[in-house]
Short mmCIF file of C-alpha atoms and ligand atoms in Angstrom, two decimals:
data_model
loop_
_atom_site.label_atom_id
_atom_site.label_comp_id
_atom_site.label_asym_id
_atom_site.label_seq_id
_atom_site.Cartn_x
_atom_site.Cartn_y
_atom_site.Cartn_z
CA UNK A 1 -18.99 -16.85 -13.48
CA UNK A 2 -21.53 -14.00 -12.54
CA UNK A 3 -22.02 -11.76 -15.24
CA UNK A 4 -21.05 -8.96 -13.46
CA UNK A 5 -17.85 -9.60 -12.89
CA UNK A 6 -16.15 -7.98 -15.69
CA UNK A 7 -12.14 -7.76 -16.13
CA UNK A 8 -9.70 -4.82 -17.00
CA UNK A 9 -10.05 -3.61 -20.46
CA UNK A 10 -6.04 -2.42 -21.28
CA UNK A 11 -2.96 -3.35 -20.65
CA UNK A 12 -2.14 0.00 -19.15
CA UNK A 13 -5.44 -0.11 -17.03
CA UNK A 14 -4.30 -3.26 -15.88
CA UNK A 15 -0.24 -1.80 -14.86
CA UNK A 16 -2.13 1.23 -13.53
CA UNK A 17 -4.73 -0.05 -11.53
CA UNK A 18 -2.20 -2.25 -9.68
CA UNK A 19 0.36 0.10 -9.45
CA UNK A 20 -2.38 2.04 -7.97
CA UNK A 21 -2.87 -0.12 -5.12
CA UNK A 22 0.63 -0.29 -4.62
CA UNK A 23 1.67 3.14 -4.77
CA UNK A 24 0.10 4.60 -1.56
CA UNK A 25 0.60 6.13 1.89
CA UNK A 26 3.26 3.29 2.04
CA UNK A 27 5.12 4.99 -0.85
CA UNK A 28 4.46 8.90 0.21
CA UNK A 29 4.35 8.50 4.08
CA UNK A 30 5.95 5.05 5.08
CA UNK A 31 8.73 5.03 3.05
CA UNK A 32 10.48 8.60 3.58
CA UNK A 33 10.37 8.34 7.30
CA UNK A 34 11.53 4.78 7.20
CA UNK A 35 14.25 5.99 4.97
CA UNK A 36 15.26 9.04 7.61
CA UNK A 37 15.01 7.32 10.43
CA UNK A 38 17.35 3.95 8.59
CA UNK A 39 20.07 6.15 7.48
CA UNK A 40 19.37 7.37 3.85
CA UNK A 41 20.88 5.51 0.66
CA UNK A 42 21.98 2.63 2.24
CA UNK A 43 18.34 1.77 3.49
CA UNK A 44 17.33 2.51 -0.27
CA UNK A 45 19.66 -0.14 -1.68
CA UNK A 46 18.59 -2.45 0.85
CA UNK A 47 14.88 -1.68 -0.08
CA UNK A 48 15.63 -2.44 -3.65
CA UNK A 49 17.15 -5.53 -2.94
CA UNK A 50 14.22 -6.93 -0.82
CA UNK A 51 11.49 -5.48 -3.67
CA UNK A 52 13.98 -7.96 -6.67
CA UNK A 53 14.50 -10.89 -4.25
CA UNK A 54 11.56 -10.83 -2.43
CA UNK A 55 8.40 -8.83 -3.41
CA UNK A 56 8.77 -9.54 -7.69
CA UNK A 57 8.41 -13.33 -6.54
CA UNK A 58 5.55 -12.60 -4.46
CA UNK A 59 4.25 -10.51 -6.72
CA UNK A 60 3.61 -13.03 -9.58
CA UNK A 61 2.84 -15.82 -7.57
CA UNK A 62 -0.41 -13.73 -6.25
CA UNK A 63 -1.24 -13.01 -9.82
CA UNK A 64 -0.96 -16.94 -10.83
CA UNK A 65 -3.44 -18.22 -8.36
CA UNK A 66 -5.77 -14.90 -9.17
CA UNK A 67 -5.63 -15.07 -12.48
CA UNK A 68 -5.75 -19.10 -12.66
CA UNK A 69 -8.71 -18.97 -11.00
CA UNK A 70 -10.65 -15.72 -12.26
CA UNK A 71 -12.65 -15.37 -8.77
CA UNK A 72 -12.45 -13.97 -5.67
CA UNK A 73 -9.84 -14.87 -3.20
CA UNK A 74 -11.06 -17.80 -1.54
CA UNK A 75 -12.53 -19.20 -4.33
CA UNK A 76 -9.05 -18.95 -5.74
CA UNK A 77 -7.02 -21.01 -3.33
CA UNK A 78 -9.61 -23.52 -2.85
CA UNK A 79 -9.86 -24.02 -6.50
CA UNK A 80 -5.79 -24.97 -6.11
CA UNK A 81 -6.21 -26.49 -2.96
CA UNK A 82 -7.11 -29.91 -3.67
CA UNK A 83 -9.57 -30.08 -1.27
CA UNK A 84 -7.09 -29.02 1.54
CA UNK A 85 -7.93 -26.14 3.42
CA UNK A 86 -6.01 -23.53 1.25
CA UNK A 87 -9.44 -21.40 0.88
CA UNK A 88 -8.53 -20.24 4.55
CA UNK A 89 -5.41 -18.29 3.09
CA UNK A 90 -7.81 -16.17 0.74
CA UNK A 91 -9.60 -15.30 4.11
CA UNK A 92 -6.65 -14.62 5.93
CA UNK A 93 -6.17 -12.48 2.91
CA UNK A 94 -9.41 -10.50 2.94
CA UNK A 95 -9.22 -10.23 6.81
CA UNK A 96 -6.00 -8.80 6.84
CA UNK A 97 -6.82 -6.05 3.64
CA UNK A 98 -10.28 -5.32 5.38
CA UNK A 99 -8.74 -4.11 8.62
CA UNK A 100 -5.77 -2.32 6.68
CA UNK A 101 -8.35 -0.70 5.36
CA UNK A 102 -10.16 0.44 8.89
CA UNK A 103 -6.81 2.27 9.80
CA UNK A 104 -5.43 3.16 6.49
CA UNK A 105 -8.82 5.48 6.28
CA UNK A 106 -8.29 7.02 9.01
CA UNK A 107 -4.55 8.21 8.09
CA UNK A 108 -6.34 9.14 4.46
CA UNK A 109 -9.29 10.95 6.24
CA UNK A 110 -6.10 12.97 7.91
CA UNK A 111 -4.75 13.92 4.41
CA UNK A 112 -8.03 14.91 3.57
CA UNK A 113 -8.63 17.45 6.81
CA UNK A 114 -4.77 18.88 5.76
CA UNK A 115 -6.05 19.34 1.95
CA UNK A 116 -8.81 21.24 3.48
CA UNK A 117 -6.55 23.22 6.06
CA UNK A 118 -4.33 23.63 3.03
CA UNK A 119 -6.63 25.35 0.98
CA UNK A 120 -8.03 27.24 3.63
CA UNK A 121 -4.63 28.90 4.79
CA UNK A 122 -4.58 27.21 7.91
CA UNK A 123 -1.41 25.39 8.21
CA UNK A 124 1.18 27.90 9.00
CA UNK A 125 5.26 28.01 9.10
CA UNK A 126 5.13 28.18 13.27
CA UNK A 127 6.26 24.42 14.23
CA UNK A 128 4.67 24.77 17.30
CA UNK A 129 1.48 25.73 15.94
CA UNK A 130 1.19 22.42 13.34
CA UNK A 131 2.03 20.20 16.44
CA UNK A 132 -0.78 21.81 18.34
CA UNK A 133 -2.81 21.69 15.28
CA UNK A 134 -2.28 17.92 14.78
CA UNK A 135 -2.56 16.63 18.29
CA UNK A 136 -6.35 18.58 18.81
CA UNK A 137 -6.84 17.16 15.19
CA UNK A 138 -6.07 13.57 15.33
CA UNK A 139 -7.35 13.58 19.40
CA UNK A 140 -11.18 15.12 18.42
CA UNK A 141 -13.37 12.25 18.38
CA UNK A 142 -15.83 13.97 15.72
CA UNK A 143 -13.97 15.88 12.53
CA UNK A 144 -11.60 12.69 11.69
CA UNK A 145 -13.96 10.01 12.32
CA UNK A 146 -16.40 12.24 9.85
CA UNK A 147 -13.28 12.81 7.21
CA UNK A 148 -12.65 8.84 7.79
CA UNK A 149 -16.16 7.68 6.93
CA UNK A 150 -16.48 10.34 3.81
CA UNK A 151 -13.37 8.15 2.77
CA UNK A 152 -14.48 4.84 2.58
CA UNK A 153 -17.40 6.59 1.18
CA UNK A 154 -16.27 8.32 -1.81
CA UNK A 155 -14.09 4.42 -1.98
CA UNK A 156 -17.64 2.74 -2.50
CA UNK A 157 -18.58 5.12 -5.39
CA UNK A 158 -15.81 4.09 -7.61
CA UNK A 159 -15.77 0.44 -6.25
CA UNK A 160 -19.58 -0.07 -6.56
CA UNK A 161 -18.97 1.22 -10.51
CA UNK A 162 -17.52 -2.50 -11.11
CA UNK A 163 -13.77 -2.85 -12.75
CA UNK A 164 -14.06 -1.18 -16.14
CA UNK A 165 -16.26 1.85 -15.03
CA UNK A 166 -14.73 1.78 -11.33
CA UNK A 167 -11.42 0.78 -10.44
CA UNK A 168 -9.55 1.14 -13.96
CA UNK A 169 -11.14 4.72 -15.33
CA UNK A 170 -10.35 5.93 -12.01
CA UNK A 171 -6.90 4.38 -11.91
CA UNK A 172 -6.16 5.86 -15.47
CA UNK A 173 -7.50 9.48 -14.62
CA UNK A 174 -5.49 9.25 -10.65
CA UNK A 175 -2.39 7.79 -11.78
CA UNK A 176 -0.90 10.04 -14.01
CA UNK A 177 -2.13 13.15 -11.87
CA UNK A 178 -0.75 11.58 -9.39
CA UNK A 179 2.64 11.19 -11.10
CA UNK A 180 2.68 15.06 -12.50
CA UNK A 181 1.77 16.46 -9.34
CA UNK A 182 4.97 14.55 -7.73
CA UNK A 183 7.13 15.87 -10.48
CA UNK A 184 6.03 19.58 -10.00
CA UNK A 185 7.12 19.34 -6.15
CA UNK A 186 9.89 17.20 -6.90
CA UNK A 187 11.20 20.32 -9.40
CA UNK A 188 10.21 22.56 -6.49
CA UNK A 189 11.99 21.40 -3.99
CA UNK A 190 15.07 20.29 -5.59
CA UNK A 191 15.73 24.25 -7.05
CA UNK A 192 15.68 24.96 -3.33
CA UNK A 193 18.96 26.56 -2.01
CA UNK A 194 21.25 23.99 0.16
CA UNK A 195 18.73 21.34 -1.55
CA UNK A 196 21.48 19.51 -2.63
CA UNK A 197 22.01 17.79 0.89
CA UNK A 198 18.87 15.85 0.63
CA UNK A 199 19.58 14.81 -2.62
CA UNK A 200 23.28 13.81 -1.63
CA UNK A 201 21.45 11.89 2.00
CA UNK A 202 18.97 9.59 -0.65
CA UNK A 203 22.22 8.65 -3.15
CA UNK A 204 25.11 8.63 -1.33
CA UNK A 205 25.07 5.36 0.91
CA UNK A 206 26.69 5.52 4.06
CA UNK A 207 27.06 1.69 4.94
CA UNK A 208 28.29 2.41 8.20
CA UNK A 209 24.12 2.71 8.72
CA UNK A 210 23.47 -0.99 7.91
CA UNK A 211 22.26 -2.97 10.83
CA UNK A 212 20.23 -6.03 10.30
CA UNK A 213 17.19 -3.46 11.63
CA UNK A 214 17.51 -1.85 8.66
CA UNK A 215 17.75 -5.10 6.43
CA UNK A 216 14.34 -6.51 7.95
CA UNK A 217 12.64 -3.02 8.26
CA UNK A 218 13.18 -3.10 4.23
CA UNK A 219 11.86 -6.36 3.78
CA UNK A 220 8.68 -5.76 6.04
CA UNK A 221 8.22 -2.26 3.85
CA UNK A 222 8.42 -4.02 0.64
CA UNK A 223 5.30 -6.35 1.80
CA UNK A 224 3.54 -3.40 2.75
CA UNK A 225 3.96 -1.10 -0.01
CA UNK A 226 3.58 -4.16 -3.02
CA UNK A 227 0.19 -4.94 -1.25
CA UNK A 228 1.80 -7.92 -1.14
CA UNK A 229 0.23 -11.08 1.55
CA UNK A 230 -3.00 -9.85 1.65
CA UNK A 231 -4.92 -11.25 -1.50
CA UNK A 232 -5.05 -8.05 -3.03
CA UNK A 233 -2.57 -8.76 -5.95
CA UNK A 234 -4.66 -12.10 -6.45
CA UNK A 235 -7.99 -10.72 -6.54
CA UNK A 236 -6.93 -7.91 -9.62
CA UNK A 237 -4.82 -10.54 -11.42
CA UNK A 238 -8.34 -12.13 -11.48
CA UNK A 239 -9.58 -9.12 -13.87
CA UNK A 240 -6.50 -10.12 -16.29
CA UNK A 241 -6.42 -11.45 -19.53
CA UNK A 242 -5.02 -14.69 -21.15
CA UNK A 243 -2.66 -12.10 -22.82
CA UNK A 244 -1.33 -10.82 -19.70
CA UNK A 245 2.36 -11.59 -19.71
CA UNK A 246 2.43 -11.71 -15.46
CA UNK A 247 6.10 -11.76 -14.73
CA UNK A 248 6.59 -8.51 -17.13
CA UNK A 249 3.65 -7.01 -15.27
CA UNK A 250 4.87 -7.51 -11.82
CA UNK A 251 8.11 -6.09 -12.66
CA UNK A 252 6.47 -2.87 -14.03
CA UNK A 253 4.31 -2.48 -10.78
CA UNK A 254 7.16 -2.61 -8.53
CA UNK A 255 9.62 -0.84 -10.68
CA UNK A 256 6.92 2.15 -11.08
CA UNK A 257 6.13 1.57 -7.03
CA UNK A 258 9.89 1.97 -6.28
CA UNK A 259 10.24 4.90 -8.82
CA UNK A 260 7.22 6.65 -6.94
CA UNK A 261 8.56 6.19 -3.91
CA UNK A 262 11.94 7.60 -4.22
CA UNK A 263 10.75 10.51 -5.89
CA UNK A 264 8.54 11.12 -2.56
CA UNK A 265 11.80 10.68 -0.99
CA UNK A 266 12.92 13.43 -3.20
CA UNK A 267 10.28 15.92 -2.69
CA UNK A 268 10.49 15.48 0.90
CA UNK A 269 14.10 15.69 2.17
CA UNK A 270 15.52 18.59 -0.65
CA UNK A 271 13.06 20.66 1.28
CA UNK A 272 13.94 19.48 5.09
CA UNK A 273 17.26 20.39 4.64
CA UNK A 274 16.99 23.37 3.02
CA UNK A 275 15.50 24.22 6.05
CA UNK A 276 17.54 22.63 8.17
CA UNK A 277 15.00 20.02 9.40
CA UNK A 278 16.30 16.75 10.59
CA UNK A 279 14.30 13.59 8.66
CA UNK A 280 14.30 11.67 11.17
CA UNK A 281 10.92 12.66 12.51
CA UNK A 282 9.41 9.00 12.42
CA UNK A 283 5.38 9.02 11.33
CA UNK A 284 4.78 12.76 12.17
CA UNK A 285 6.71 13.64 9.51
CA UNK A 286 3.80 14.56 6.87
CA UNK A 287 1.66 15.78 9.32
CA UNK A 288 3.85 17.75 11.62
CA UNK A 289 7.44 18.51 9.93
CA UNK A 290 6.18 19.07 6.16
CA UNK A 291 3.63 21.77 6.63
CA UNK A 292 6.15 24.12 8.19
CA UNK A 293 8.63 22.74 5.93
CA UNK A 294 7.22 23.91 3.06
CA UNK A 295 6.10 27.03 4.24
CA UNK A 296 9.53 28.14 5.37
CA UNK A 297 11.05 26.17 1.85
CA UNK A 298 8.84 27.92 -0.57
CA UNK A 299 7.54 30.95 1.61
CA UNK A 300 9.87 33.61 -0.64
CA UNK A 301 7.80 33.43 -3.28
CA UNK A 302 4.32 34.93 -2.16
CA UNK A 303 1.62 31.84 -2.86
CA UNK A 304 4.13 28.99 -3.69
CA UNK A 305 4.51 27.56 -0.20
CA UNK A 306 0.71 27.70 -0.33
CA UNK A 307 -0.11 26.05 -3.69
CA UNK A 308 2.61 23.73 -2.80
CA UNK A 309 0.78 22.83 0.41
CA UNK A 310 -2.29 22.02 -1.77
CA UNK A 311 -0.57 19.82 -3.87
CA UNK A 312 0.78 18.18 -2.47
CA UNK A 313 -2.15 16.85 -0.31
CA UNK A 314 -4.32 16.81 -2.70
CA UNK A 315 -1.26 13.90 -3.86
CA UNK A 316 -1.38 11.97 -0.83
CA UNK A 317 -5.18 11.85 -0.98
CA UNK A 318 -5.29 10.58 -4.67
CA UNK A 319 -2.79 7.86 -3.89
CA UNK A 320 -4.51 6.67 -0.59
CA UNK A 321 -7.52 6.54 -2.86
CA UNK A 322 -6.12 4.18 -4.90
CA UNK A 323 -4.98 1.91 -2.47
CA UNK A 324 -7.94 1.76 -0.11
CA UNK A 325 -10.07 0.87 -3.63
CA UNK A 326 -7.69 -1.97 -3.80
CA UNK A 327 -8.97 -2.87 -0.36
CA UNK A 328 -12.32 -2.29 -0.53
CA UNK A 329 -12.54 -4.69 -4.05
CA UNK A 330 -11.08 -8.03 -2.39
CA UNK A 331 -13.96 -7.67 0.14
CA UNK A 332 -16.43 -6.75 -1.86
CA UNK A 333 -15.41 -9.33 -4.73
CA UNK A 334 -15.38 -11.85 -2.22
CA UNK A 335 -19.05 -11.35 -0.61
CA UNK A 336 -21.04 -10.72 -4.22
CA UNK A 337 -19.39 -13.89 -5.76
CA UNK A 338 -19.27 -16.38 -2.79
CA UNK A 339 -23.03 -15.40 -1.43
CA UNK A 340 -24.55 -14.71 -5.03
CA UNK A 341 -25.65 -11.38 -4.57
CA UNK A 342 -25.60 -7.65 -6.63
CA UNK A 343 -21.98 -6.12 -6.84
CA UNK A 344 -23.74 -3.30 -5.18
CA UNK A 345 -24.65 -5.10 -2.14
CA UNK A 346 -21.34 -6.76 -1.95
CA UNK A 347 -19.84 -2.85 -1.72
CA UNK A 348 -22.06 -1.95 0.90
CA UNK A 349 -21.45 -4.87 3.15
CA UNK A 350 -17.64 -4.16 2.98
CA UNK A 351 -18.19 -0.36 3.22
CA UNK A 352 -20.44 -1.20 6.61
CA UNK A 353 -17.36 -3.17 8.24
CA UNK A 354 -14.86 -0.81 6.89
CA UNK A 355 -16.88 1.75 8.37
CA UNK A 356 -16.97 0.86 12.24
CA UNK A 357 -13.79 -0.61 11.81
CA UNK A 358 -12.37 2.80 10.91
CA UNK A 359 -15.14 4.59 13.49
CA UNK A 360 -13.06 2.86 15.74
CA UNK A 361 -9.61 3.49 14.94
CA UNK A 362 -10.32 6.88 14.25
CA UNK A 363 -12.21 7.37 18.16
CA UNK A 364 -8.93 4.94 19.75
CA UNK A 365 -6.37 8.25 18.59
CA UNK A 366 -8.71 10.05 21.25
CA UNK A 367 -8.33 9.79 25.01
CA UNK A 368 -11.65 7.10 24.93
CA UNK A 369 -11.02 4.29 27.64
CA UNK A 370 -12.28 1.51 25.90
CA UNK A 371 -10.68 1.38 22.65
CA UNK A 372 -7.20 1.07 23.95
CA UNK A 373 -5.27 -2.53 25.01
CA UNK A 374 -2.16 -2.69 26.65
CA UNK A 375 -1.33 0.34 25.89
CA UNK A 376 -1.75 0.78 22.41
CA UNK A 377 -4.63 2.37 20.66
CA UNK A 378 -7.04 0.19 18.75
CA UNK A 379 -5.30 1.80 15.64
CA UNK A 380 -2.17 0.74 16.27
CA UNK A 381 -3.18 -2.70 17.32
CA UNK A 382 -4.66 -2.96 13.97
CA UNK A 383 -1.43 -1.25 12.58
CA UNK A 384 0.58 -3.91 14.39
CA UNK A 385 -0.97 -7.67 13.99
CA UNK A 386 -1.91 -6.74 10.29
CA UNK A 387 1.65 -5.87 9.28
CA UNK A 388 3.75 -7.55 11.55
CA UNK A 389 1.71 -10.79 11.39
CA UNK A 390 -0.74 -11.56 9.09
CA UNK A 391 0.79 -9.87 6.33
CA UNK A 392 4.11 -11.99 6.62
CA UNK A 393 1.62 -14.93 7.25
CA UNK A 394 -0.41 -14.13 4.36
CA UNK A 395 2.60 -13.91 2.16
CA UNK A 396 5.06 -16.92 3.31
CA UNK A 397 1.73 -19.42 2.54
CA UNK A 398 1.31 -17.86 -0.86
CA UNK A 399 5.32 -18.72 -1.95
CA UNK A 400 4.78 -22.51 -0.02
CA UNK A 401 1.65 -23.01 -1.99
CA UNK A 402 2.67 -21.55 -5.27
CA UNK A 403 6.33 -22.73 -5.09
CA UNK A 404 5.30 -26.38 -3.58
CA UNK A 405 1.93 -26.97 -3.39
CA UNK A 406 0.19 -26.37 -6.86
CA UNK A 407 1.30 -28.56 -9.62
CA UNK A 408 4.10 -27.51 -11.78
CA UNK A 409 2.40 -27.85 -15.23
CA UNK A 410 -0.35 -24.82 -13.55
CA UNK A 411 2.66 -22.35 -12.46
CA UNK A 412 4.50 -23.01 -16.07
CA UNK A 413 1.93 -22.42 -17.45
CA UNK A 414 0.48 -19.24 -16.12
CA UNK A 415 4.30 -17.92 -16.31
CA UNK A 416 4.72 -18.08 -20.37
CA UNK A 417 0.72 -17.85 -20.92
CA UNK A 418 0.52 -21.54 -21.87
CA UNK A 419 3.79 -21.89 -23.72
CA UNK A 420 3.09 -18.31 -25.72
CA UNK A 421 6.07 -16.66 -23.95
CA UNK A 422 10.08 -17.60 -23.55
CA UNK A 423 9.52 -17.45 -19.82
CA UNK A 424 13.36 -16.49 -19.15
CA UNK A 425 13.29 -15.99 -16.01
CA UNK A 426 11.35 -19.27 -14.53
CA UNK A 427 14.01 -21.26 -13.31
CA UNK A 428 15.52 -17.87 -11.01
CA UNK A 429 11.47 -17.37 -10.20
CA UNK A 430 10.87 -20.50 -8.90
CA UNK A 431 13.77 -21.18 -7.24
CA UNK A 432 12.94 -17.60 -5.26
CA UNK A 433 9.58 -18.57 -4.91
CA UNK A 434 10.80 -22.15 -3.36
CA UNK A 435 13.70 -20.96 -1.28
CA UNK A 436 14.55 -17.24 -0.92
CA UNK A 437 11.06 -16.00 -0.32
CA UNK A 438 10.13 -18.30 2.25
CA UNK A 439 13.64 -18.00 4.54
CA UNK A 440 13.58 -14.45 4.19
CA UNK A 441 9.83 -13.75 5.25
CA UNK A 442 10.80 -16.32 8.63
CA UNK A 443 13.62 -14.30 9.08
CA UNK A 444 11.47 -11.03 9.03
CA UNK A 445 8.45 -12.19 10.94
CA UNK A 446 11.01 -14.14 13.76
CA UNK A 447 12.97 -10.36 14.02
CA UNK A 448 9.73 -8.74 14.27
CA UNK A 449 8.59 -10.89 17.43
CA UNK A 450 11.33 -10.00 18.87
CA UNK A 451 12.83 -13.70 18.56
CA UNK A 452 16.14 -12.33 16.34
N1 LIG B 1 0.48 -0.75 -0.98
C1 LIG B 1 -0.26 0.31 -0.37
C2 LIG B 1 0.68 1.39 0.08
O1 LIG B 1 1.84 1.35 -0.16
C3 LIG B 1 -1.08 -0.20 0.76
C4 LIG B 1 -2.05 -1.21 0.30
C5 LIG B 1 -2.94 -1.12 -0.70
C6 LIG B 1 -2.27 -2.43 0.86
N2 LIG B 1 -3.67 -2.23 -0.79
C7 LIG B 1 -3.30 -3.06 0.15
C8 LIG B 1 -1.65 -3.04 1.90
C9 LIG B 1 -3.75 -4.27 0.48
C10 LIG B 1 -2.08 -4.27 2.21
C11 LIG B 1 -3.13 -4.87 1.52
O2 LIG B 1 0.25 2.32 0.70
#
C-alpha cells in the first residue's frame, strides 16, 4: 500500500465526508423538482421506501468491497474477483463518476455565476428578466465554461491535499455550514404568510398521484443522490477503519441525505406558494423560479430577499463541492495507485479529463454545431447514459457480486467487523442484497428504456 494513501481520521469525518458526497445538487436541485413535478408527499414516501429497500443495501455492499480491499476501485473488485473480470465494474465505476463529474461542474459553475449575481444585486424579482438572464447565461460559450473550469479547479485543491488534510477537514468545515445555512432559509421561508401550503403539499400525500412513473423516478433518484453505482461509496469505504461498524454508517448517510433533502424541499416550496408559484417548473426551477421567488417572498423586509439570495447559493455551491470531490477522488485514487505515481499527479490527470469533459458540456448548452447528437446536447447525453445506464449498471453488478459472487465468510465478516458486532440486520441485508435490489434496479433500468 503506497504510503500516501492515508484513511479518515474520525468517525464523524468518515459520516461527513460521505454524506458529503451524497448530499448534493441531487438533494438541493434534483430532488424538489422531482418532488413538484411527481405530486408532493406521495413521491416522498415512495422516495423513502426506495432509499430503505434499495439504496441502504447498496450502500453497504459498496463499502464491503471498498473497505475489504483498502484500494482504489478496480483494484477492489479484482481483488474479489477471483480472477474473473470483476476489475471491469470498478472501471465502469470510475467512467461513469468521471463524466458525472464533466456535467455536474457545469450545473455547479452555474451556482457559482448566481452566487456572484447574488451578491452583486443582479438577480431581480421580474420573472421575465431571470429567464432572459439564464438563457444568455447558460447559452455564452465563455463565462460558464470559465466558472466550470474554476470548479474542478478549486475541486483539485482540496483533493490534491490527500484524505485527512483534503477531503475530511473540508467535509467537517462544509457540512455543518452547509446544514445551518439550510436551517436559516428553512426558518425563513416557513414564517412566510400562506407558507403553510407548501408545507401541507410535502406531508400530506395525495395517493391519487402514484403512477408507477413516480415509483421508478424514486428509485432512479435514490441511485443518484446515494452516489450509489458508481464506485464512489467503495473508493471512501476504502479510507475506513477496522472499527467502522458499515451497516450503522450507511444508515446515517442516507438518513442525513434524506433529512437534507426534504428540508430543501422545505425551503423551496413554503416560498413558491407564498407567492403563488406553481413547483412544477422541472430543472429551471433553481435557476429561473427561485430567484424571483425569493425576491417577491422576502422582498418586505429591505435586504432579506437579498441576503437570502446569497445564501442560499452560496449553499448549493458548498454542497456541489462536496460531491464533485467525491468524484474527482475515485479518479484520482485510481490513477496514483494503479500507475504508481504522486497523489498530485494522479489529481491533475483527473482534473485534465474532467476539464475538457466539462469544456464540453458547458460549450454543448450553446448553439455550437458539433457538440450536439440527435438532438440532445453533449450535456445531456452525458446526463442521460450516465444515469439512466451505467449508473443502474454499475449498481445491479455490485448487489450480484456482493450478494452472490464473493464468498459468504468475506460479506459476514465485513458486516459485524469480524464477529465484533451483533450484525442484526444480516439476514434482511442479504436477502435485499440477493433479491430485492437486483429485481428492482431491472425493473428501473427496463422502465427507463422505455421497455415497461
Ligand atoms: N450524490 C450526489 C448528489 O446527490 C451526486 C454524486 C456525488 C454522485 N458523487 C457521485 C453521483 C458519484 C454519482 C457518482 O448530488
Amino acid at each position: 500500500m503506497p504510503a500516501e494513501r492515508g484513511d479518515f481520521k474520525t468517525k464523524l469525518g468518515i459520516i461527513l465526508a460521505t454524506a458529503g458526497s451524497a448530499v448534493g445538487l441531487g438533494n438541493i436541485w434534483r430532488f424538489p423538482y422531482m418532488t413538484g413535478q411527481d405530486g408532493g408527499a406521495a413521491f416522498i414516501l415512495v422516495y423513502i421506501a426506495c432509499v430503505l429497500m434499495l439504496g441502504i443495501p447498496g450502500v453497504i455492499s459498496e463499502f464491503i468491497v471498498g473497505r475489504h480491499a483498502s484500494a482504489n476501485a478496480v483494484r477492489a473488485y479484482r481483488n474479489l474477483g477471483n480472477g474473473r473480470p470483476w476489475h471491469l465494474l470498478g472501471m465502469l465505476g470510475i467512467l461513469t463518476s468521471t463524466i458525472i463529474l464533466g456535467f455536474y461542474a457545469v450545473v455547479a459553475g452555474w451556482c457559482l455565476q448566481y452566487l456572484y449575481a447574488a451578491i452583486t444585486a443582479q438577480l431581480s424579482g421580474d420573472t421575465q428578466y431571470v429567464v432572459k438572464y439564464f438563457h444568455e447565461f447558460s447559452t455564452n460559450p465563455v463565462w460558464p465554461t470559465l466558472w466550470a473550469v474554476a470548479f474542478i479547479l478549486i475541486t483539485h485543491t482540496i483533493v490534491v491535499k490527500g484524505v485527512r488534510n483534503g477531503i475530511e477537514k473540508a467535509s467537517n468545515m462544509m457540512m455543518p455550514t452547509l446544514f445551518v445555512l439550510l436551517l436559516v432559509i428553512v426558518v425563513a421561508a416557513c414564517t412566510l404568510p400562506g407558507s403553510m401550503e407548501g408545507v401541507k403539499f410535502l406531508f400530506k400525500p395525495d395517493f391519487s398521484k402514484l403512477t408507477h412513473n413516480v415509483f421508478l423516478d424514486a428509485l432512479g433518484q435514490a441511485f443518484f443522490s446515494l452516489s450509489l453505482g458508481t464506485a464512489c461509496l467503495c473508493t471512501y469505504a476504502s479510507y475506513f477503519s477496522r472499527q467502522t461498524n458499515l451497516a450503522k454508517s450507511a444508515c446515517q448517510i442516507a438518513l442525513l441525505d434524506t433529512l437534507i433533502a426534504i428540508l430543501a424541499g422545505l425551503m423551496i416550496f413554503p416560498a413558491a406558494f407564498s407567492v403563488g408559484v406553481e413547483p412544477d417548473s422541472g430543472p429551471a426551477l433553481i435557476f429561473i423560479t427561485l430567484p424571483s421567488v425569493f425576491q417577491q417572498a422576502f422582498g418586505a423586509i429591505p435586504l432579506l430577499g437579498y441576503v437570502i439570495g446569497i445564501l442560499f447559493y452560496a449553499m448549493l455551491s458548498l454542497a456541489a463541492l462536496t460531491s464533485t470531490i467525491s468524484m474527482h477522488e475515485i479518479g484520482t485514487a485510481y490513477f496514483y495507485e494503479e500507475y504508481h505515481i504522486t497523489r498530485r499527479k494522479g489529481a491533475w490527470i483527473q482534473t485534465a479529463i474532467g476539464c475538457t469533459l466539462t469544456i464540453a458540456c458547458s460549450l454543448s448548452m450553446g448553439d455550437i454545431d458539433g457538440l450536439h447528437f440527435f438532438g440532445k446536447s453533449f450535456l445531456d447525453w452525458c446526463d442521460f447514459i450516465t444515469g439512466q445506464i451505467m449508473l443502474p449498471t454499475g449498481a445491479f453488478f455490485t448487489c450480484i457480486f456482493v450478494g452472490w459472487y464473493i464468498p459468504k465468510k468475506i460479506v459476514v465478516d465485513e458486516f459485524t467487523n469480524w464477529g465484533t458486532l451483533r450484525g442484526t440486520f444480516l439476514g434482511i441485508y442479504l436477502f435485499a442484497v440477493r433479491f430485492v435490489c437486483p429485481l428492482c434496479i431491472l425493473a428501473v433500468f427496463f422502465h427507463q428504456l422505455g421497455f415497461i
